[in-house]
Short mmCIF file of C-alpha atoms in Angstrom, two decimals:
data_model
loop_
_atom_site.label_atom_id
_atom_site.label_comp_id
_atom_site.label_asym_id
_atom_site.label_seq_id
_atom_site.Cartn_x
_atom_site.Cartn_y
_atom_site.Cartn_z
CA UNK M 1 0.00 0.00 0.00
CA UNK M 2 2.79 2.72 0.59
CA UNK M 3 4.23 1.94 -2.69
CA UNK M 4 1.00 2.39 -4.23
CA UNK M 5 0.38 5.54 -2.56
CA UNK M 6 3.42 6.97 -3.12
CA UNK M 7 2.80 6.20 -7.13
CA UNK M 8 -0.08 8.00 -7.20
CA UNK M 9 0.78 10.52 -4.76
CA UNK M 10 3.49 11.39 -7.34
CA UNK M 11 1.44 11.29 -10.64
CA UNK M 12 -0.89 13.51 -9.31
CA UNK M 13 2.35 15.80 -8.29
CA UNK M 14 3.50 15.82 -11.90
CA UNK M 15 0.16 16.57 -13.30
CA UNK M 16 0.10 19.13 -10.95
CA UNK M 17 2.85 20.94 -12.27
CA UNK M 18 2.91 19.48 -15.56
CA UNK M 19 -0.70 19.30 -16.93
CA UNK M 20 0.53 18.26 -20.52
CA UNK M 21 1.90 14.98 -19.12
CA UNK M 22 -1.45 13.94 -18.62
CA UNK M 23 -1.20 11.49 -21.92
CA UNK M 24 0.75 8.87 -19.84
CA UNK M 25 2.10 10.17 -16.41
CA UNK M 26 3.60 7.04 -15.45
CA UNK M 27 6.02 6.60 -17.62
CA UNK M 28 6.64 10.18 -17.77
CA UNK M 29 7.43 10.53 -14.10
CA UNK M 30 10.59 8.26 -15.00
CA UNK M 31 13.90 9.51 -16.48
CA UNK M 32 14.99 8.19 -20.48
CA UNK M 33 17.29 6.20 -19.11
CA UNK M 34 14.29 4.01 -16.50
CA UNK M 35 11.60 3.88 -19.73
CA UNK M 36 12.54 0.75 -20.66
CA UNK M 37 13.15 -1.47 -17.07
CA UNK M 38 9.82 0.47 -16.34
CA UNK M 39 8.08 -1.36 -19.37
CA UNK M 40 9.65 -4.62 -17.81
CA UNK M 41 8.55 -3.59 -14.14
CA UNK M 42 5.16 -3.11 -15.38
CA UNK M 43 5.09 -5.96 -17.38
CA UNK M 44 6.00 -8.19 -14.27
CA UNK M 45 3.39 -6.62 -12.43
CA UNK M 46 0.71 -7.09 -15.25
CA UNK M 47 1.87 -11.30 -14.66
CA UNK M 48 1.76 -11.22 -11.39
CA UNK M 49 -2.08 -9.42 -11.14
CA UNK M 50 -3.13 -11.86 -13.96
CA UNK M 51 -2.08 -14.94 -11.94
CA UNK M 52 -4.13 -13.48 -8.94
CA UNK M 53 -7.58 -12.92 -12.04
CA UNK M 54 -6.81 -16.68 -12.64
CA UNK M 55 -6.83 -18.09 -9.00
CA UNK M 56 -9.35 -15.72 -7.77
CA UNK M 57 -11.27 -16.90 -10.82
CA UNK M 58 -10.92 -20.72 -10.85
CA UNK M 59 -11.52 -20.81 -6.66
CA UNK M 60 -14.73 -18.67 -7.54
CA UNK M 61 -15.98 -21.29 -10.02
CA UNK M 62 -15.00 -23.83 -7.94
CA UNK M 63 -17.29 -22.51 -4.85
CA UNK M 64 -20.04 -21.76 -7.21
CA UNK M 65 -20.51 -24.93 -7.90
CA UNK M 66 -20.41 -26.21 -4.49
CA UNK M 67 -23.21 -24.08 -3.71
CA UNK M 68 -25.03 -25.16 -6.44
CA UNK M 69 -24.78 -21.83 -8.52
CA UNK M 70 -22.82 -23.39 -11.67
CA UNK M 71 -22.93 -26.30 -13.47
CA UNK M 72 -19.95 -29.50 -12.59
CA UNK M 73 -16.89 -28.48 -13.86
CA UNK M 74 -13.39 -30.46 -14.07
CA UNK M 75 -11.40 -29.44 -11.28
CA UNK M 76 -7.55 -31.20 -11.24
CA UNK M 77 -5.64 -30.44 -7.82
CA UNK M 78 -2.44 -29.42 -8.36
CA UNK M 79 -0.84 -29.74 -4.97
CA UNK M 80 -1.34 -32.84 -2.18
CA UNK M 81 -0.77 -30.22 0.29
CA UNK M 82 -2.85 -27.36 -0.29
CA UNK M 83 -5.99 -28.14 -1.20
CA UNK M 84 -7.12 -24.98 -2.69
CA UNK M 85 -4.52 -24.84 -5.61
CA UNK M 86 -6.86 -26.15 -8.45
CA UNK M 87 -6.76 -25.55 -12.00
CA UNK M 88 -9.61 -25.60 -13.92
CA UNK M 89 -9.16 -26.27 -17.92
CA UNK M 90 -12.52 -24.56 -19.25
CA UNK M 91 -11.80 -21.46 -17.09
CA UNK M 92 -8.82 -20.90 -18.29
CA UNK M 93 -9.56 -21.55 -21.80
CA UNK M 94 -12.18 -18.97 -21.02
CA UNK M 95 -9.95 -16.58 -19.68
CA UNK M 96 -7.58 -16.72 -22.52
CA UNK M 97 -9.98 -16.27 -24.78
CA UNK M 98 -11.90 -13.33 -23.44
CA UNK M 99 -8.68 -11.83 -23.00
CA UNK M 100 -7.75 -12.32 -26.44
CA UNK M 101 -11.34 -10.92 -27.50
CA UNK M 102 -11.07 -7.98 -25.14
CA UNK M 103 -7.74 -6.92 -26.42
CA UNK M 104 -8.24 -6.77 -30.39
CA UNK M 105 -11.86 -5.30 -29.80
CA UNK M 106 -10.65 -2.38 -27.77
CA UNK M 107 -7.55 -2.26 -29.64
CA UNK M 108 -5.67 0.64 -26.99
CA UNK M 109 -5.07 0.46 -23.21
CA UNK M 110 -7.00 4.14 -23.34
CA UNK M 111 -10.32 2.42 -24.33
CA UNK M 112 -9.59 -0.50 -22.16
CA UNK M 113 -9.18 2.13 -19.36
CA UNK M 114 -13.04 2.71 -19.05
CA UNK M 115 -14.13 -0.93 -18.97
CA UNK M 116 -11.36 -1.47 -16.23
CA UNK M 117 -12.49 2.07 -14.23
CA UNK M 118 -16.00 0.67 -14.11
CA UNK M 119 -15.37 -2.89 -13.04
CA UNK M 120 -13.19 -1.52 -10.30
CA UNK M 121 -15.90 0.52 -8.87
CA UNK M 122 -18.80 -1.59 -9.35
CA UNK M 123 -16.63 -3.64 -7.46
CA UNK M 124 -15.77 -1.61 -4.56
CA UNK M 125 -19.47 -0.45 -4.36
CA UNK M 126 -20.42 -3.89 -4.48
CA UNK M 127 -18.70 -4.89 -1.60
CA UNK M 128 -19.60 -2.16 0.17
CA UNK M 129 -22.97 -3.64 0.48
CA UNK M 130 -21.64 -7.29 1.19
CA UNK M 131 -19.83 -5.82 4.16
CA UNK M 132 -23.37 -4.29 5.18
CA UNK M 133 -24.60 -8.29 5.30
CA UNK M 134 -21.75 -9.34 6.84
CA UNK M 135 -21.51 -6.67 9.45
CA UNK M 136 -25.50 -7.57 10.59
CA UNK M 137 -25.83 -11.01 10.17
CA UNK M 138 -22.04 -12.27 10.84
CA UNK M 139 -20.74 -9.75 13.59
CA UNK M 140 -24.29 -9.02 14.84
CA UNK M 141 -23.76 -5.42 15.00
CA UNK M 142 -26.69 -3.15 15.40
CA UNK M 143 -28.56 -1.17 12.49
CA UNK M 144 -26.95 2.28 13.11
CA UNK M 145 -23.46 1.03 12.99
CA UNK M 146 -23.72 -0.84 10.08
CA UNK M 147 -25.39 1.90 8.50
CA UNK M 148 -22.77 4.05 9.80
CA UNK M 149 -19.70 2.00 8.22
CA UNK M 150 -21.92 1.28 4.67
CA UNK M 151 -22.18 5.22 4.32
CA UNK M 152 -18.71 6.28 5.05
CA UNK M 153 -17.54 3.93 2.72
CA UNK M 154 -20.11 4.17 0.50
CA UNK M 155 -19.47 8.10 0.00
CA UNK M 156 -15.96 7.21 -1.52
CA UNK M 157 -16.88 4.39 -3.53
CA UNK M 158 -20.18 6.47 -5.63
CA UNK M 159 -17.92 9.05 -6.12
CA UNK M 160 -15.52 6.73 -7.63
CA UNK M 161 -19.02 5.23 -9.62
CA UNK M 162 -20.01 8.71 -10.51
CA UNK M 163 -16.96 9.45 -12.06
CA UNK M 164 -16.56 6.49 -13.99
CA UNK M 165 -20.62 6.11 -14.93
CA UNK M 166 -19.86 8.74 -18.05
CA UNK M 167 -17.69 6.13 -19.46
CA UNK M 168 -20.03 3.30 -19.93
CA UNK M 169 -20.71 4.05 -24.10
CA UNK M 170 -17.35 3.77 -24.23
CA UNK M 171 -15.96 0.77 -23.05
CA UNK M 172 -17.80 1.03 -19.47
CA UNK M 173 -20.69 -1.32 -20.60
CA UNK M 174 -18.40 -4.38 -21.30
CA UNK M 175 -17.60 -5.37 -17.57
CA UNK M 176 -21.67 -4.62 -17.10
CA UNK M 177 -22.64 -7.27 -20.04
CA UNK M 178 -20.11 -9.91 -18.94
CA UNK M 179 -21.49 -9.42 -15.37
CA UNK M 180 -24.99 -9.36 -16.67
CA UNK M 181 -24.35 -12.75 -18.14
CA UNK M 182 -22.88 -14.42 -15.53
CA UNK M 183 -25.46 -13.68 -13.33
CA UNK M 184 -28.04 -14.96 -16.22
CA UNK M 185 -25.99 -18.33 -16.09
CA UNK M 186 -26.05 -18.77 -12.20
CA UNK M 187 -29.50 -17.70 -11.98
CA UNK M 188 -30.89 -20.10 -14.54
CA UNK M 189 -29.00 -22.67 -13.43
CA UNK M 190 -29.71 -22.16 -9.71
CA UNK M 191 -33.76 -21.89 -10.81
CA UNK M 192 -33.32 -24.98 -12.96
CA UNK M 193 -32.04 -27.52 -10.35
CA UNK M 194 -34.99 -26.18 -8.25
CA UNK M 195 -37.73 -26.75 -10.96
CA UNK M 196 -35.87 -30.85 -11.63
CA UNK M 197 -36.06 -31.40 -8.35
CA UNK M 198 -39.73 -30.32 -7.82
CA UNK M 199 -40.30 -32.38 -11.36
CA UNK M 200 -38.52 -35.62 -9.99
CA UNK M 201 -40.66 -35.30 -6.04
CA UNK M 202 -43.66 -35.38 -7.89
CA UNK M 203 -42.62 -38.46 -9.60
CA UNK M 204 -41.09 -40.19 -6.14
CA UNK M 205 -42.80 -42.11 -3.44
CA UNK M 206 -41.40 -42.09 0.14
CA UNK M 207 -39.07 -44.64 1.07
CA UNK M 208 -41.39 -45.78 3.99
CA UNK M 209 -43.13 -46.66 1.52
CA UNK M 210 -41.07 -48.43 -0.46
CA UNK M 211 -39.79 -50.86 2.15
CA UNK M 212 -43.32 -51.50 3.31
CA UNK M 213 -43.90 -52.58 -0.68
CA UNK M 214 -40.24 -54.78 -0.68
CA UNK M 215 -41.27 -56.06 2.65
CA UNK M 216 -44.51 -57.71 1.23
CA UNK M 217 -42.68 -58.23 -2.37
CA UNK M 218 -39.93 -59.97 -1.01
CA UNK M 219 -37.72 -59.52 -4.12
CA UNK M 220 -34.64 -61.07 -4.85
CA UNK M 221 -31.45 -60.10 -2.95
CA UNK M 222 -27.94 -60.50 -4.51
CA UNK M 223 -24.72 -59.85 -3.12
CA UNK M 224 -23.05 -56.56 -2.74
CA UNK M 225 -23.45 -53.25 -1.93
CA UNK M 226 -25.15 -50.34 -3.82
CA UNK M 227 -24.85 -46.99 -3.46
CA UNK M 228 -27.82 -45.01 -4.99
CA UNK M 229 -27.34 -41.09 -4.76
CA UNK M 230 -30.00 -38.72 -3.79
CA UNK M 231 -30.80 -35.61 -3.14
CA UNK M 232 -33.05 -36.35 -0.02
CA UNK M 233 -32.69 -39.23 2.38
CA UNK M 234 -36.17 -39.38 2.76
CA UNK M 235 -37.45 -39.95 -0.51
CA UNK M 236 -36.90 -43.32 -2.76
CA UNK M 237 -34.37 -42.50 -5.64
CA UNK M 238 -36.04 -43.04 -9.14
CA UNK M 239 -32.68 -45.31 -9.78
CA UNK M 240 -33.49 -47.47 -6.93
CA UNK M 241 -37.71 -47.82 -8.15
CA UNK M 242 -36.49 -48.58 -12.00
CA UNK M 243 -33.17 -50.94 -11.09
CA UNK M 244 -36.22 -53.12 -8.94
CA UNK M 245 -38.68 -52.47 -11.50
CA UNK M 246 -36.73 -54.10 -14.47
CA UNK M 247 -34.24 -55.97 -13.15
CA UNK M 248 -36.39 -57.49 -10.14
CA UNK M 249 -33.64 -57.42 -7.64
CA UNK M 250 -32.01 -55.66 -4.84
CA UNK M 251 -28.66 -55.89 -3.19
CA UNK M 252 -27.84 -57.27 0.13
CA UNK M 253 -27.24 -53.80 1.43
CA UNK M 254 -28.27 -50.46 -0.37
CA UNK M 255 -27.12 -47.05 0.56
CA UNK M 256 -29.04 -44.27 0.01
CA UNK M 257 -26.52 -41.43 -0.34
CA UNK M 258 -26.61 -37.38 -0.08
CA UNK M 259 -24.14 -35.12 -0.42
CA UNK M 260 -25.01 -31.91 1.46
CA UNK M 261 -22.27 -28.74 0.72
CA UNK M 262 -22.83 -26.55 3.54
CA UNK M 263 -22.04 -22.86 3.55
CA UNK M 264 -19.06 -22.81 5.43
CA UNK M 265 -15.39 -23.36 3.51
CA UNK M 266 -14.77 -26.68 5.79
CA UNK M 267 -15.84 -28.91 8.07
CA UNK M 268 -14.83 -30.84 10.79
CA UNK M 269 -14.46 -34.96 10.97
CA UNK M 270 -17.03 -35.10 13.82
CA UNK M 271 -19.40 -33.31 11.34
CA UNK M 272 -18.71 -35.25 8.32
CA UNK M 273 -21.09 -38.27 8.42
CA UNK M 274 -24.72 -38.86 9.57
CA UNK M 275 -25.28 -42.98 9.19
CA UNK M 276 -29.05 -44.02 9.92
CA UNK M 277 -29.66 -47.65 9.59
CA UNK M 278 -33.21 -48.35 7.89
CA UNK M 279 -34.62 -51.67 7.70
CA UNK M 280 -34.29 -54.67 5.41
CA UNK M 281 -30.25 -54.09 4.59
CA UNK M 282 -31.10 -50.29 3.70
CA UNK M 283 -28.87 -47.50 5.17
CA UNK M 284 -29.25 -43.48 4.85
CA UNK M 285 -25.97 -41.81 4.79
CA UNK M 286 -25.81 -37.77 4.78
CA UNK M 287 -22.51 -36.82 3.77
CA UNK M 288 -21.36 -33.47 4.25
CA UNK M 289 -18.88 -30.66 2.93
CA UNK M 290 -17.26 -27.33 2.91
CA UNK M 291 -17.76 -25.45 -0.42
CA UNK M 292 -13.83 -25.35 -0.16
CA UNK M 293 -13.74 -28.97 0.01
CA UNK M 294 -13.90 -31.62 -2.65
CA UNK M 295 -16.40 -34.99 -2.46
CA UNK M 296 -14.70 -38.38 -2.64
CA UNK M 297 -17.58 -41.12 -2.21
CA UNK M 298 -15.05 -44.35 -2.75
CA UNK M 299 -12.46 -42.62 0.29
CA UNK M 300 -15.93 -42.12 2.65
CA UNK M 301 -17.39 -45.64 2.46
CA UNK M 302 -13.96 -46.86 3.59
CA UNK M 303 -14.45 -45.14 7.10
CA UNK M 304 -16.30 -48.19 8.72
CA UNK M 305 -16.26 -47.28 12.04
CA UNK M 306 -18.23 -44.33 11.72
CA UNK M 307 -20.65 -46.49 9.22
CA UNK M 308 -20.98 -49.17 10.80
CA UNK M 309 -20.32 -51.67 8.01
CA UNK M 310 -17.18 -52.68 5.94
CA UNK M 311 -17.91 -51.69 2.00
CA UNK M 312 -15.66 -53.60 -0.22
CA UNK M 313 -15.16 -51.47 -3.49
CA UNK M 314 -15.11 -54.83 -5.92
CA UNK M 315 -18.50 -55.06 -4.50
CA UNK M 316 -19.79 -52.00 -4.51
CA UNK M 317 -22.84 -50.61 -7.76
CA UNK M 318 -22.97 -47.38 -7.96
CA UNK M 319 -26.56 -46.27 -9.55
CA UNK M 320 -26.56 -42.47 -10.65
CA UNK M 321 -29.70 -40.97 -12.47
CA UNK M 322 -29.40 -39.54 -15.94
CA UNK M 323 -32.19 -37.04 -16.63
CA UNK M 324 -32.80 -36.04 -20.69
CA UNK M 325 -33.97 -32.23 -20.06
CA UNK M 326 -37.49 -31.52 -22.43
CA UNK M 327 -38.46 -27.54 -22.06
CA UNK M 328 -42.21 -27.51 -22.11
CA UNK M 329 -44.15 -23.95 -22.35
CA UNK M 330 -45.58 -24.78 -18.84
CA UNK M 331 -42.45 -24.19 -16.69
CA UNK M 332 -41.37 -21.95 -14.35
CA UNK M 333 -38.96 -20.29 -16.81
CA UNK M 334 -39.75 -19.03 -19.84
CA UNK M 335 -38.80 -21.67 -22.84
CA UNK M 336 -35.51 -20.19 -24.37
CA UNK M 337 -33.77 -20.30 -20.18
CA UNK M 338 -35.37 -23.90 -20.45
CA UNK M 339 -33.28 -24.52 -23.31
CA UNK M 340 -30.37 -22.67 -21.77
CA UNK M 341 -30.55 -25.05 -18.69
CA UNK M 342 -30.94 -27.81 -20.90
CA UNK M 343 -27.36 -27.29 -22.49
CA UNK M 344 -25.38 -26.26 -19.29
CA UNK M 345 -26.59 -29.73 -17.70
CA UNK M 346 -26.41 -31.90 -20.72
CA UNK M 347 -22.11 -30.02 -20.86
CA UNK M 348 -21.84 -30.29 -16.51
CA UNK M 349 -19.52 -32.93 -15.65
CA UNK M 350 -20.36 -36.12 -14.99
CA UNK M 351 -21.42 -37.09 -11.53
CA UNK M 352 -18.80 -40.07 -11.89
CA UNK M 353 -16.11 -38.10 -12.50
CA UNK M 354 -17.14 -35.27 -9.94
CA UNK M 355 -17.73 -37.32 -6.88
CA UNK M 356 -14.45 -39.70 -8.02
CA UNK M 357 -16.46 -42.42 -8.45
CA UNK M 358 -14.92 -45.76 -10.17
CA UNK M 359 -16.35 -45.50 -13.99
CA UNK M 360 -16.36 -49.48 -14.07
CA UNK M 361 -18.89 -49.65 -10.96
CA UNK M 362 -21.29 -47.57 -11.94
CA UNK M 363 -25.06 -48.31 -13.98
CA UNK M 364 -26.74 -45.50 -14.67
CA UNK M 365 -30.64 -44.82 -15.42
CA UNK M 366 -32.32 -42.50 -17.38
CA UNK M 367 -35.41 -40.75 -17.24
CA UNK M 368 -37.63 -38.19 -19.46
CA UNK M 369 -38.27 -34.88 -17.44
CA UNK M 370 -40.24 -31.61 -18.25
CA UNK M 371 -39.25 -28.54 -16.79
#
């Protein structure tokens, strides 16, 4: 921060005295003979801010779609350390080639200058009001002084947004649209997982009631464990109802599995598992995670104490559901975001690949749903 400071401090000296040196005052604060290791400075600096875009970017991502605001996205971990060094292959490509984009549309750092003013501020006004949140619901602090910190800061950051608003036709909109769209993506996404799962509880029975039916069916029990995932331990998973349906038969034990990401970066081993034996071989197992923190299904069904039960992977099915999206004009979303939800899950990553679940153990079953 004091080298910062002193930079501008000393730009706005020289334009102070020197009004014509407006047209680049940072290189024109240095003598001839410091141009050119300034160039190199800068450039180093330019690296070194673009590494902290990527890794703010790709942890970002990677938290959105914990929470459930993004689609599944490969993730490869980097480190066996640190677990938040990730790199993420479509963000990057992303990145690249929006930068690429940006840079030949604009064509001069001058017109790139309003874009970057305006994503700055929207930024720091942005925040502003996140620290408002935070301050009430996290610290618990009363109205007036929250409202007392959002104002002082917020009377430096809209003057910031004032200044910078005049900009937007030209080059201040672009940070606006690319927000704009983001937030499109989350929000449709977000919306969409709502509507499938409302879709697939209609179509569900209870799995009370699904033992009670197996318990006067009787059907045939093989060896083995399977794991069906689900999104609610209290509900039969449509993978479960068809793998009995057609195939007539039901493993020695079944798992009903769900993976809960709570709202909190990570969580503790004691808070990790909640194991409910059922009836009839059938087990409920809530799993849960940080948003920081990635799901391994194969590593937590070796932890037998705290299931009760040893789970040999040779033996071990693993039945996912595979849902083939059709957008219907009765929805909750109008057809074309039905469509757009439609190719973001059909492009997610695989649930296989996400929860690092053994390709060769796993049957999946599909099923037509309207949203």
């Amino acid at each position: 921060m004091p080298a910062l400071l002193l930079n501008y401090f000393g730009q706005s000296a020289l334009l102070l005295s020197e009004p014509q040196a407006a047209v680049n005052p940072f290189y024109q604060m240095m003598p001839g003979w410091l141009l050119y290791p300034g160039v190199a400075l800068a450039a180093l600096a330019t690296i070194i801010a673009s590494q902290a875009v990527i890794s703010g970017s790709f942890s970002l991502t990677r938290q959105a779609t914990m929470l459930g605001y993004l689609p599944r996205v490969e993730i490869r971990h980097t480190s066996e350390t640190e677990i938040g060094q990730i790199y993420m292959p479509l963000v990057n490509w992303v990145l690249m080639l929006s930068t690429i984009g940006l840079v030949i549309g604009f064509g001069s750092s001058s017109r790139l200058a309003a874009a970057y003013g305006m994503a700055v501020t929207t930024t720091m006004v942005a925040t502003t009001f996140l620290a408002f949140v935070v301050a009430r619901r996290r610290w618990r602090w009363s109205l007036a002084s929250a409202l007392a910190l959002t104002a002082a800061f917020l009377a430096i950051d809209l003057a910031f947004f004032g200044a910078n608003a005049i900009k937007i036709l030209d080059g201040g909109w672009f940070p606006l649209a690319i927000a704009a769209g983001i937030f499109l993506l989350m929000t449709t996404w977000r919306r969409g997982r709502e509507i499938l799962e409302r879709r697939i509880q209609e179509r569900v029975e209870p799995i009370q009631t699904f033992l009670e039916r197996t318990r006067r069916t009787r059907p045939t029990r093989v060896d083995g464990t399977a794991i069906y995932m689900t999104g609610s331990p209290m509900i039969a998973p449509p993978a479960l109802v068809h793998n009995l349906r057609h195939n007539r038969v039901l493993h020695r034990r079944s798992v009903l599995l769900t993976v809960v990401t709570r709202s909190v970066p990570h969580l503790g081993e004691g808070e990790r598992l909640h194991v409910r034996e059922l009836e009839q071989g059938f087990w409920s197992i809530t799993a849960h995670y940080g948003y920081m923190e990635d799901p391994d299904i194969p590593a937590l069904l070796q932890r037998k104490e705290e299931l009760g039960f040893a789970c040999d992977p040779e033996e071990t099915t693993y039945f996912l559901g595979r849902e083939k999206l059709v957008p219907t004009t009765e929805g909750g979303m109008p057809p074309w975001r039905d469509r757009l939800f439609a190719f973001m899950s059909r492009n997610a990553q695989s649930a296989t690949e996400f929860f690092h679940i053994p390709p060769e153990g796993v049957m999946e079953v599909g099923a037509h749903v309207e949203l």
